[in-house]
Amino acid sequence: MLSLSEPALPGECIRAEKAWKIYDTAKGPVEAVAGVSFSVRRGEFVAILGPSGCGKSTLLMMCGGLEAITAGRISVDGAPIACPRTSIGVMFQESTLLPWKSVLDNVMFPIELLHRPRREHMARARELLSLVGLSGFESHKPHQLSGGMRQRAAICRALVYDPDILLMDEPFSALDAITRDEMNDALLDIWTRYTKTALFVTHSIREAVYLADRVLVMNRRPATIVADIAIPIPRPRDPSVGETKLFNELCSTLRGMIEHSHRAARDVTPYA
Amino acid sequence: MPDATGRERLLTVALPTGTAVAFLAVWQAVATLWAIPAVILPAPSDIVRQLVGSWGELLYQASFTGAEALAACVLSGIVGILVAAMLASSTPLREMLYPNLVAFQLIPKIALAPLFVIWLGIDAPSRLAFSTFISFFPVAIGTLTGLQSTNPNAIRLCQSLTASPSQIFRHVQVPYALPFFFSGMKVAATLSVIGIVVGEFISSKHGLGSYILLAGSRAETARIFAALVVLCVIGLALYGAIAWLELRVRRAWRG
Amino acid sequence: MAAIRWRAWRPIVLPLLFAGALLLAWQELTGWLAVSPMLLVPPSAIWSVLVQAWPVLLAQSWPTLVNSVVGFLLASGLGIALGGALVVSRRVEQAFWPHVLIFQLIPKVAVAPLFIIWLGMGPTSRLAFAVFLSFFPIAVSAATGFRAADPTALRLCRSLTATTWQTFLRVRVPYAIPHIFAGLKVGVTVAIIGVVIGEFVTAQEGLGYIIMFASSAAQTALVFATIALLCGIGLLLYGAVALGEWFVRRWYGAPISAGGFE
Ligand SMILES: Nc1ncnc2c1ncn2[C@@H]1O[C@H](COP(=O)(O)OP(=O)(O)OP(=O)(O)O)[C@@H](O)[C@H]1O
Ligand SMILES: [Mg+2]
């Protein structure tokens, strides 16, 4: 069995208090995140849902210490985040595999950088790869894989050094619908096994409801969280929950909220 | 906070200017404080004095080099386009010639300069031919690449609209090829000045190349530097002219 | 079957055929039209001069070859180092990049006499001039390459708390390799050009000197023979760089396309 760490203590893991992000651009300041507050408990799976360009990526990158916070604060494990930490793993929209490395070497890349013992992590990397159905592809190069396979390798890479928190920025949005459902199941499988704290950005309502314990709905202008909806669908979940009444009700509630905030935003700024 | 972008913009101008000024200042200080002989390293102030003092002479020499470089640049543009059109029009011709042209590009063509003197003498035509010879190649390759990189779907669209081949050429292929042609021309602008200067080195009685060589044999270093400054201005002016032309042509083509 | 094989061989056979036909035409036409041997000599005459003067040509090609190779290696080291230094900090880049670009555009060959004044008529000045000429294309392409790394890959490194040096070695360098070799291929030809121009101007030794000498003595056949030899050296060195690229790419174990990212 994999020797990933057990779920840590219950309690608060990520906490954002009135976090702002303003980008300076040639055309003037752009308000990407406007005073967002939320918190994520340890072991919880939270999805951030919102229309394109509303600041989801920016917020997530601020949580990972990859983007400076203009005002307010975000703390992770009780300490304000100022720079990236090894307790946080990040998955990007693209698989971001290095094209000259084999799949196994790509998964081992964090181990190489962090100077962790190679032998035991090699075994872990192979186990993770077989868990996502990539055994036999260890020595393939990224260009020999399909998009879904690349993303599965990227999941393994994010897990191999055993971070406590997973930040995922629309990791499956470039995939086709069928592969995407598969990837969601693979992700849920891994998450229930190791119960990492997960913050997952998406603009797919169904994906958010299927995966998350809670969904934070983001608005475009102002770029802030307008709703925090609990998803009381029991786990373990499998694709059949997509047909249940509860699931579809939750989806239409969320859709209504997004459309409402959209219309409000359009009324404020009539096609600026 | 918004000030940060203004500061950034200021820095992109101020930093390079600053390093240039600092470099010149250090040069001046080193040359004067250490009393380095002007033969080895004249101070920037000496160079400026020389530049002002022999202005008429420099301008006279520059007129040869500048005019010949400009002519060579234009010629290499014409030759480059003709070669590219020839290669683009026929597949067997392209297959025969293209690899030979590329292999030719890998050899140090500068070494052929004396041949041109043997063939065409020591006057302007010899230098023009040599300079065109070394600088038409990037234009030819660039234009050919451009003509071949035309989006096949755009051509198919035109064909579906029953456009004639000349219409397709004018409306699709030329706009696609223009950026490639101009990036070849920018390389050619630099190469054509080099070609003329090398030609002047080995044959000519006038022009900045022979002026520099003469000053070198008399160890008049300040004079060399002054001539180099003028030569750099010619090189940059030619490049700038091409860049400006590109802007105009592209704008004209877009309507 | 035969048709397929012909299609595969065509791109190789046709150019060779053309080159052969050109040589043949050259040979026959010079004899037929009785072209003065001062202007153009047939390939056969070039060949016989090449054979006759071989000891001299070999002896003179040695300094040209050594200066070119050493100059190219020095320029590669300096150019790649400067290219790397330029991307270390944004401020350094802002301060120096425009100067490097301007130096790319100006006719640097004209500086040759200065090198003679500084370093004398000997091989040192030719070497230094070759370094000076071939340094710029290498530095520019190295800097371009080091900046070609995929931004998300850099971000991934940051999220893994990689050091600047780790990021440089493991991500920036591999992404830069195709660009660096593109620069090296230009640089190696330019280094030879630098040495030859130095030999033109100093007229002491080397193939450039032989070309100048022979052309002023109207020994056109010797000019051609020497140029042929110089072309051989050019192709040889270019081939060596291309081979080096092949090895490095194989060592990194992937077909790296410039800027490609999977
Ligand atoms: N580096 C940057 N500089 C300036 N503005 C930026 C930058 N990054 C993002 N922005 C702006 O900030 C806003 C939010 O961007 P962000 O990438 O966070 O949106 P998003 O919700 O992730 O969108 P998507 O769903 O399309 O990925 C956008 O208006 C964008 O233009
Ligand atoms: Mg995003």
PDB file of C-alpha atoms in Angstrom, chain B residues 2-185:
ATOM      1  CA  PRO B   2      -0.537  52.396 -10.852  1.00  0.00           C
ATOM      2  CA  ASP B   3       2.741  54.325 -10.722  1.00  0.00           C
ATOM      3  CA  ALA B   4       4.561  51.014 -10.990  1.00  0.00           C
ATOM      4  CA  THR B   5       3.807  50.690 -14.701  1.00  0.00           C
ATOM      5  CA  GLY B   6       4.961  54.227 -15.391  1.00  0.00           C
ATOM      6  CA  ARG B   7       8.160  53.443 -13.523  1.00  0.00           C
ATOM      7  CA  GLU B   8       8.578  50.269 -15.549  1.00  0.00           C
ATOM      8  CA  ARG B   9       8.211  52.170 -18.796  1.00  0.00           C
ATOM      9  CA  LEU B  10      10.702  54.780 -17.630  1.00  0.00           C
ATOM     10  CA  LEU B  11      13.185  52.047 -16.690  1.00  0.00           C
ATOM     11  CA  THR B  12      13.067  50.385 -20.111  1.00  0.00           C
ATOM     12  CA  VAL B  13      14.387  53.650 -21.543  1.00  0.00           C
ATOM     13  CA  ALA B  14      16.475  54.870 -18.640  1.00  0.00           C
ATOM     14  CA  LEU B  15      18.393  51.688 -17.887  1.00  0.00           C
ATOM     15  CA  PRO B  16      19.947  51.115 -21.323  1.00  0.00           C
ATOM     16  CA  THR B  17      20.649  54.827 -21.694  1.00  0.00           C
ATOM     17  CA  GLY B  18      22.216  54.759 -18.249  1.00  0.00           C
ATOM     18  CA  THR B  19      24.490  51.843 -19.057  1.00  0.00           C
ATOM     19  CA  ALA B  20      25.545  53.487 -22.321  1.00  0.00           C
ATOM     20  CA  VAL B  21      26.333  56.767 -20.577  1.00  0.00           C
ATOM     21  CA  ALA B  22      28.135  54.966 -17.759  1.00  0.00           C
ATOM     22  CA  PHE B  23      30.179  52.986 -20.266  1.00  0.00           C
ATOM     23  CA  LEU B  24      31.227  56.147 -22.105  1.00  0.00           C
ATOM     24  CA  ALA B  25      32.035  57.895 -18.818  1.00  0.00           C
ATOM     25  CA  VAL B  26      34.223  55.019 -17.635  1.00  0.00           C
ATOM     26  CA  TRP B  27      35.918  54.918 -21.025  1.00  0.00           C
ATOM     27  CA  GLN B  28      36.590  58.664 -20.859  1.00  0.00           C
ATOM     28  CA  ALA B  29      37.875  58.425 -17.294  1.00  0.00           C
ATOM     29  CA  VAL B  30      40.111  55.448 -17.996  1.00  0.00           C
ATOM     30  CA  ALA B  31      41.545  57.006 -21.144  1.00  0.00           C
ATOM     31  CA  THR B  32      42.322  60.345 -19.519  1.00  0.00           C
ATOM     32  CA  LEU B  33      43.219  59.338 -15.949  1.00  0.00           C
ATOM     33  CA  TRP B  34      45.556  56.522 -16.981  1.00  0.00           C
ATOM     34  CA  ALA B  35      46.820  58.670 -19.838  1.00  0.00           C
ATOM     35  CA  ILE B  36      46.381  55.822 -22.301  1.00  0.00           C
ATOM     36  CA  PRO B  37      48.041  56.690 -25.621  1.00  0.00           C
ATOM     37  CA  ALA B  38      45.467  57.852 -28.149  1.00  0.00           C
ATOM     38  CA  VAL B  39      46.834  55.267 -30.558  1.00  0.00           C
ATOM     39  CA  ILE B  40      45.627  52.467 -28.293  1.00  0.00           C
ATOM     40  CA  LEU B  41      42.402  53.952 -27.036  1.00  0.00           C
ATOM     41  CA  PRO B  42      41.295  57.487 -27.796  1.00  0.00           C
ATOM     42  CA  ALA B  43      38.871  58.994 -25.296  1.00  0.00           C
ATOM     43  CA  PRO B  44      35.270  59.520 -26.469  1.00  0.00           C
ATOM     44  CA  SER B  45      35.962  63.251 -26.432  1.00  0.00           C
ATOM     45  CA  ASP B  46      38.854  62.728 -28.883  1.00  0.00           C
ATOM     46  CA  ILE B  47      36.568  60.746 -31.130  1.00  0.00           C
ATOM     47  CA  VAL B  48      33.946  63.461 -31.078  1.00  0.00           C
ATOM     48  CA  ARG B  49      36.618  66.044 -31.866  1.00  0.00           C
ATOM     49  CA  GLN B  50      37.800  63.916 -34.773  1.00  0.00           C
ATOM     50  CA  LEU B  51      34.231  63.436 -35.946  1.00  0.00           C
ATOM     51  CA  VAL B  52      33.654  67.191 -36.006  1.00  0.00           C
ATOM     52  CA  GLY B  53      37.098  67.979 -37.415  1.00  0.00           C
ATOM     53  CA  SER B  54      37.000  65.643 -40.400  1.00  0.00           C
ATOM     54  CA  TRP B  55      33.279  65.879 -40.937  1.00  0.00           C
ATOM     55  CA  GLY B  56      33.494  66.861 -44.589  1.00  0.00           C
ATOM     56  CA  GLU B  57      35.900  64.070 -45.437  1.00  0.00           C
ATOM     57  CA  LEU B  58      33.853  61.485 -43.525  1.00  0.00           C
ATOM     58  CA  LEU B  59      30.656  62.557 -45.221  1.00  0.00           C
ATOM     59  CA  TYR B  60      32.333  62.342 -48.612  1.00  0.00           C
ATOM     60  CA  GLN B  61      33.542  58.782 -47.944  1.00  0.00           C
ATOM     61  CA  ALA B  62      30.223  57.812 -46.416  1.00  0.00           C
ATOM     62  CA  SER B  63      28.393  58.902 -49.545  1.00  0.00           C
ATOM     63  CA  PHE B  64      30.107  56.095 -51.495  1.00  0.00           C
ATOM     64  CA  THR B  65      29.571  53.431 -48.880  1.00  0.00           C
ATOM     65  CA  GLY B  66      26.024  54.491 -48.131  1.00  0.00           C
ATOM     66  CA  ALA B  67      24.930  54.709 -51.755  1.00  0.00           C
ATOM     67  CA  GLU B  68      26.500  51.374 -52.648  1.00  0.00           C
ATOM     68  CA  ALA B  69      25.056  49.643 -49.597  1.00  0.00           C
ATOM     69  CA  LEU B  70      21.601  50.985 -50.391  1.00  0.00           C
ATOM     70  CA  ALA B  71      21.888  49.851 -53.998  1.00  0.00           C
ATOM     71  CA  ALA B  72      23.115  46.412 -52.933  1.00  0.00           C
ATOM     72  CA  CYS B  73      20.242  46.114 -50.484  1.00  0.00           C
ATOM     73  CA  VAL B  74      17.684  46.981 -53.168  1.00  0.00           C
ATOM     74  CA  LEU B  75      19.353  44.611 -55.624  1.00  0.00           C
ATOM     75  CA  SER B  76      19.373  41.748 -53.151  1.00  0.00           C
ATOM     76  CA  GLY B  77      15.692  42.380 -52.522  1.00  0.00           C
ATOM     77  CA  ILE B  78      14.966  42.111 -56.263  1.00  0.00           C
ATOM     78  CA  VAL B  79      17.200  39.084 -56.801  1.00  0.00           C
ATOM     79  CA  GLY B  80      15.803  37.430 -53.695  1.00  0.00           C
ATOM     80  CA  ILE B  81      12.216  37.869 -54.873  1.00  0.00           C
ATOM     81  CA  LEU B  82      13.045  36.592 -58.351  1.00  0.00           C
ATOM     82  CA  VAL B  83      14.800  33.502 -57.015  1.00  0.00           C
ATOM     83  CA  ALA B  84      11.986  32.814 -54.563  1.00  0.00           C
ATOM     84  CA  ALA B  85       9.331  33.210 -57.271  1.00  0.00           C
ATOM     85  CA  MET B  86      11.256  30.865 -59.532  1.00  0.00           C
ATOM     86  CA  LEU B  87      11.615  28.238 -56.826  1.00  0.00           C
ATOM     87  CA  ALA B  88       8.017  28.576 -55.690  1.00  0.00           C
ATOM     88  CA  SER B  89       6.643  28.190 -59.202  1.00  0.00           C
ATOM     89  CA  SER B  90       8.128  24.788 -59.984  1.00  0.00           C
ATOM     90  CA  THR B  91       8.496  21.789 -57.715  1.00  0.00           C
ATOM     91  CA  PRO B  92      11.255  20.001 -59.691  1.00  0.00           C
ATOM     92  CA  LEU B  93      13.231  23.216 -59.889  1.00  0.00           C
ATOM     93  CA  ARG B  94      12.856  23.692 -56.149  1.00  0.00           C
ATOM     94  CA  GLU B  95      13.914  20.150 -55.407  1.00  0.00           C
ATOM     95  CA  MET B  96      16.963  20.573 -57.616  1.00  0.00           C
ATOM     96  CA  LEU B  97      18.111  23.965 -56.405  1.00  0.00           C
ATOM     97  CA  TYR B  98      17.005  24.416 -52.827  1.00  0.00           C
ATOM     98  CA  PRO B  99      19.397  21.965 -51.105  1.00  0.00           C
ATOM     99  CA  ASN B 100      22.291  23.341 -53.113  1.00  0.00           C
ATOM    100  CA  LEU B 101      21.370  26.883 -52.105  1.00  0.00           C
ATOM    101  CA  VAL B 102      21.188  25.869 -48.448  1.00  0.00           C
ATOM    102  CA  ALA B 103      24.551  24.096 -48.595  1.00  0.00           C
ATOM    103  CA  PHE B 104      25.941  27.201 -50.242  1.00  0.00           C
ATOM    104  CA  GLN B 105      24.728  29.241 -47.302  1.00  0.00           C
ATOM    105  CA  LEU B 106      26.916  27.257 -44.903  1.00  0.00           C
ATOM    106  CA  ILE B 107      30.199  28.213 -46.509  1.00  0.00           C
ATOM    107  CA  PRO B 108      32.129  31.414 -45.713  1.00  0.00           C
ATOM    108  CA  LYS B 109      31.078  33.321 -48.842  1.00  0.00           C
ATOM    109  CA  ILE B 110      33.122  36.347 -47.804  1.00  0.00           C
ATOM    110  CA  ALA B 111      36.164  34.438 -49.075  1.00  0.00           C
ATOM    111  CA  LEU B 112      34.873  34.897 -52.622  1.00  0.00           C
ATOM    112  CA  ALA B 113      35.376  38.662 -52.530  1.00  0.00           C
ATOM    113  CA  PRO B 114      38.709  38.602 -54.421  1.00  0.00           C
ATOM    114  CA  LEU B 115      37.069  36.628 -57.238  1.00  0.00           C
ATOM    115  CA  PHE B 116      34.710  39.498 -57.845  1.00  0.00           C
ATOM    116  CA  VAL B 117      37.700  41.794 -58.108  1.00  0.00           C
ATOM    117  CA  ILE B 118      39.186  39.469 -60.723  1.00  0.00           C
ATOM    118  CA  TRP B 119      35.959  39.379 -62.661  1.00  0.00           C
ATOM    119  CA  LEU B 120      34.639  42.902 -62.351  1.00  0.00           C
ATOM    120  CA  GLY B 121      37.589  45.043 -61.376  1.00  0.00           C
ATOM    121  CA  ILE B 122      37.894  47.377 -58.389  1.00  0.00           C
ATOM    122  CA  ASP B 123      35.013  49.733 -59.063  1.00  0.00           C
ATOM    123  CA  ALA B 124      31.509  49.965 -57.737  1.00  0.00           C
ATOM    124  CA  PRO B 125      29.974  47.196 -59.931  1.00  0.00           C
ATOM    125  CA  SER B 126      32.343  44.644 -58.423  1.00  0.00           C
ATOM    126  CA  ARG B 127      31.415  45.590 -54.871  1.00  0.00           C
ATOM    127  CA  LEU B 128      27.730  45.769 -55.729  1.00  0.00           C
ATOM    128  CA  ALA B 129      27.793  42.310 -57.243  1.00  0.00           C
ATOM    129  CA  PHE B 130      29.690  40.866 -54.286  1.00  0.00           C
ATOM    130  CA  SER B 131      27.456  42.526 -51.726  1.00  0.00           C
ATOM    131  CA  THR B 132      24.302  41.402 -53.518  1.00  0.00           C
ATOM    132  CA  PHE B 133      25.772  37.922 -53.791  1.00  0.00           C
ATOM    133  CA  ILE B 134      26.206  37.594 -50.032  1.00  0.00           C
ATOM    134  CA  SER B 135      22.950  39.291 -49.037  1.00  0.00           C
ATOM    135  CA  PHE B 136      20.217  38.075 -51.417  1.00  0.00           C
ATOM    136  CA  PHE B 137      20.050  34.652 -49.839  1.00  0.00           C
ATOM    137  CA  PRO B 138      18.066  35.460 -46.665  1.00  0.00           C
ATOM    138  CA  VAL B 139      15.545  37.356 -48.798  1.00  0.00           C
ATOM    139  CA  ALA B 140      15.142  34.413 -51.169  1.00  0.00           C
ATOM    140  CA  ILE B 141      14.721  31.863 -48.384  1.00  0.00           C
ATOM    141  CA  GLY B 142      12.431  34.139 -46.391  1.00  0.00           C
ATOM    142  CA  THR B 143      10.175  34.913 -49.331  1.00  0.00           C
ATOM    143  CA  LEU B 144      10.060  31.283 -50.421  1.00  0.00           C
ATOM    144  CA  THR B 145       9.115  30.205 -46.905  1.00  0.00           C
ATOM    145  CA  GLY B 146       6.452  32.884 -46.855  1.00  0.00           C
ATOM    146  CA  LEU B 147       4.983  31.898 -50.205  1.00  0.00           C
ATOM    147  CA  GLN B 148       4.841  28.286 -49.099  1.00  0.00           C
ATOM    148  CA  SER B 149       3.458  28.973 -45.646  1.00  0.00           C
ATOM    149  CA  THR B 150       0.227  30.353 -47.062  1.00  0.00           C
ATOM    150  CA  ASN B 151      -2.678  28.831 -45.217  1.00  0.00           C
ATOM    151  CA  PRO B 152      -4.041  26.149 -47.575  1.00  0.00           C
ATOM    152  CA  ASN B 153      -7.556  26.759 -46.286  1.00  0.00           C
ATOM    153  CA  ALA B 154      -7.355  30.402 -47.340  1.00  0.00           C
ATOM    154  CA  ILE B 155      -6.418  29.290 -50.841  1.00  0.00           C
ATOM    155  CA  ARG B 156      -9.233  26.744 -50.863  1.00  0.00           C
ATOM    156  CA  LEU B 157     -11.630  29.488 -49.770  1.00  0.00           C
ATOM    157  CA  CYS B 158     -10.520  31.657 -52.692  1.00  0.00           C
ATOM    158  CA  GLN B 159     -10.859  28.767 -55.095  1.00  0.00           C
ATOM    159  CA  SER B 160     -14.374  28.135 -53.854  1.00  0.00           C
ATOM    160  CA  LEU B 161     -15.072  31.799 -54.628  1.00  0.00           C
ATOM    161  CA  THR B 162     -13.714  31.140 -58.163  1.00  0.00           C
ATOM    162  CA  ALA B 163     -10.799  33.525 -57.740  1.00  0.00           C
ATOM    163  CA  SER B 164      -8.162  33.594 -60.468  1.00  0.00           C
ATOM    164  CA  PRO B 165      -4.571  32.529 -59.680  1.00  0.00           C
ATOM    165  CA  SER B 166      -3.394  36.140 -59.880  1.00  0.00           C
ATOM    166  CA  GLN B 167      -6.124  37.197 -57.478  1.00  0.00           C
ATOM    167  CA  ILE B 168      -5.117  34.449 -55.087  1.00  0.00           C
ATOM    168  CA  PHE B 169      -1.518  35.567 -55.394  1.00  0.00           C
ATOM    169  CA  ARG B 170      -2.378  39.187 -54.665  1.00  0.00           C
ATOM    170  CA  HIS B 171      -4.944  38.693 -51.941  1.00  0.00           C
ATOM    171  CA  VAL B 172      -3.592  35.669 -50.087  1.00  0.00           C
ATOM    172  CA  GLN B 173      -0.055  34.711 -50.932  1.00  0.00           C
ATOM    173  CA  VAL B 174       1.498  38.160 -50.925  1.00  0.00           C
ATOM    174  CA  PRO B 175       0.063  39.165 -47.525  1.00  0.00           C
ATOM    175  CA  TYR B 176       1.234  35.878 -46.058  1.00  0.00           C
ATOM    176  CA  ALA B 177       4.714  36.225 -47.539  1.00  0.00           C
ATOM    177  CA  LEU B 178       5.280  39.898 -46.707  1.00  0.00           C
ATOM    178  CA  PRO B 179       6.440  39.466 -43.090  1.00  0.00           C
ATOM    179  CA  PHE B 180       8.850  36.723 -44.187  1.00  0.00           C
ATOM    180  CA  PHE B 181      10.159  38.861 -47.033  1.00  0.00           C
ATOM    181  CA  PHE B 182      10.786  41.763 -44.698  1.00  0.00           C
ATOM    182  CA  SER B 183      12.536  39.726 -42.054  1.00  0.00           C
ATOM    183  CA  GLY B 184      14.825  38.510 -44.851  1.00  0.00           C
ATOM    184  CA  MET B 185      15.322  42.106 -45.973  1.00  0.00           C
TER     185      MET B 185
END
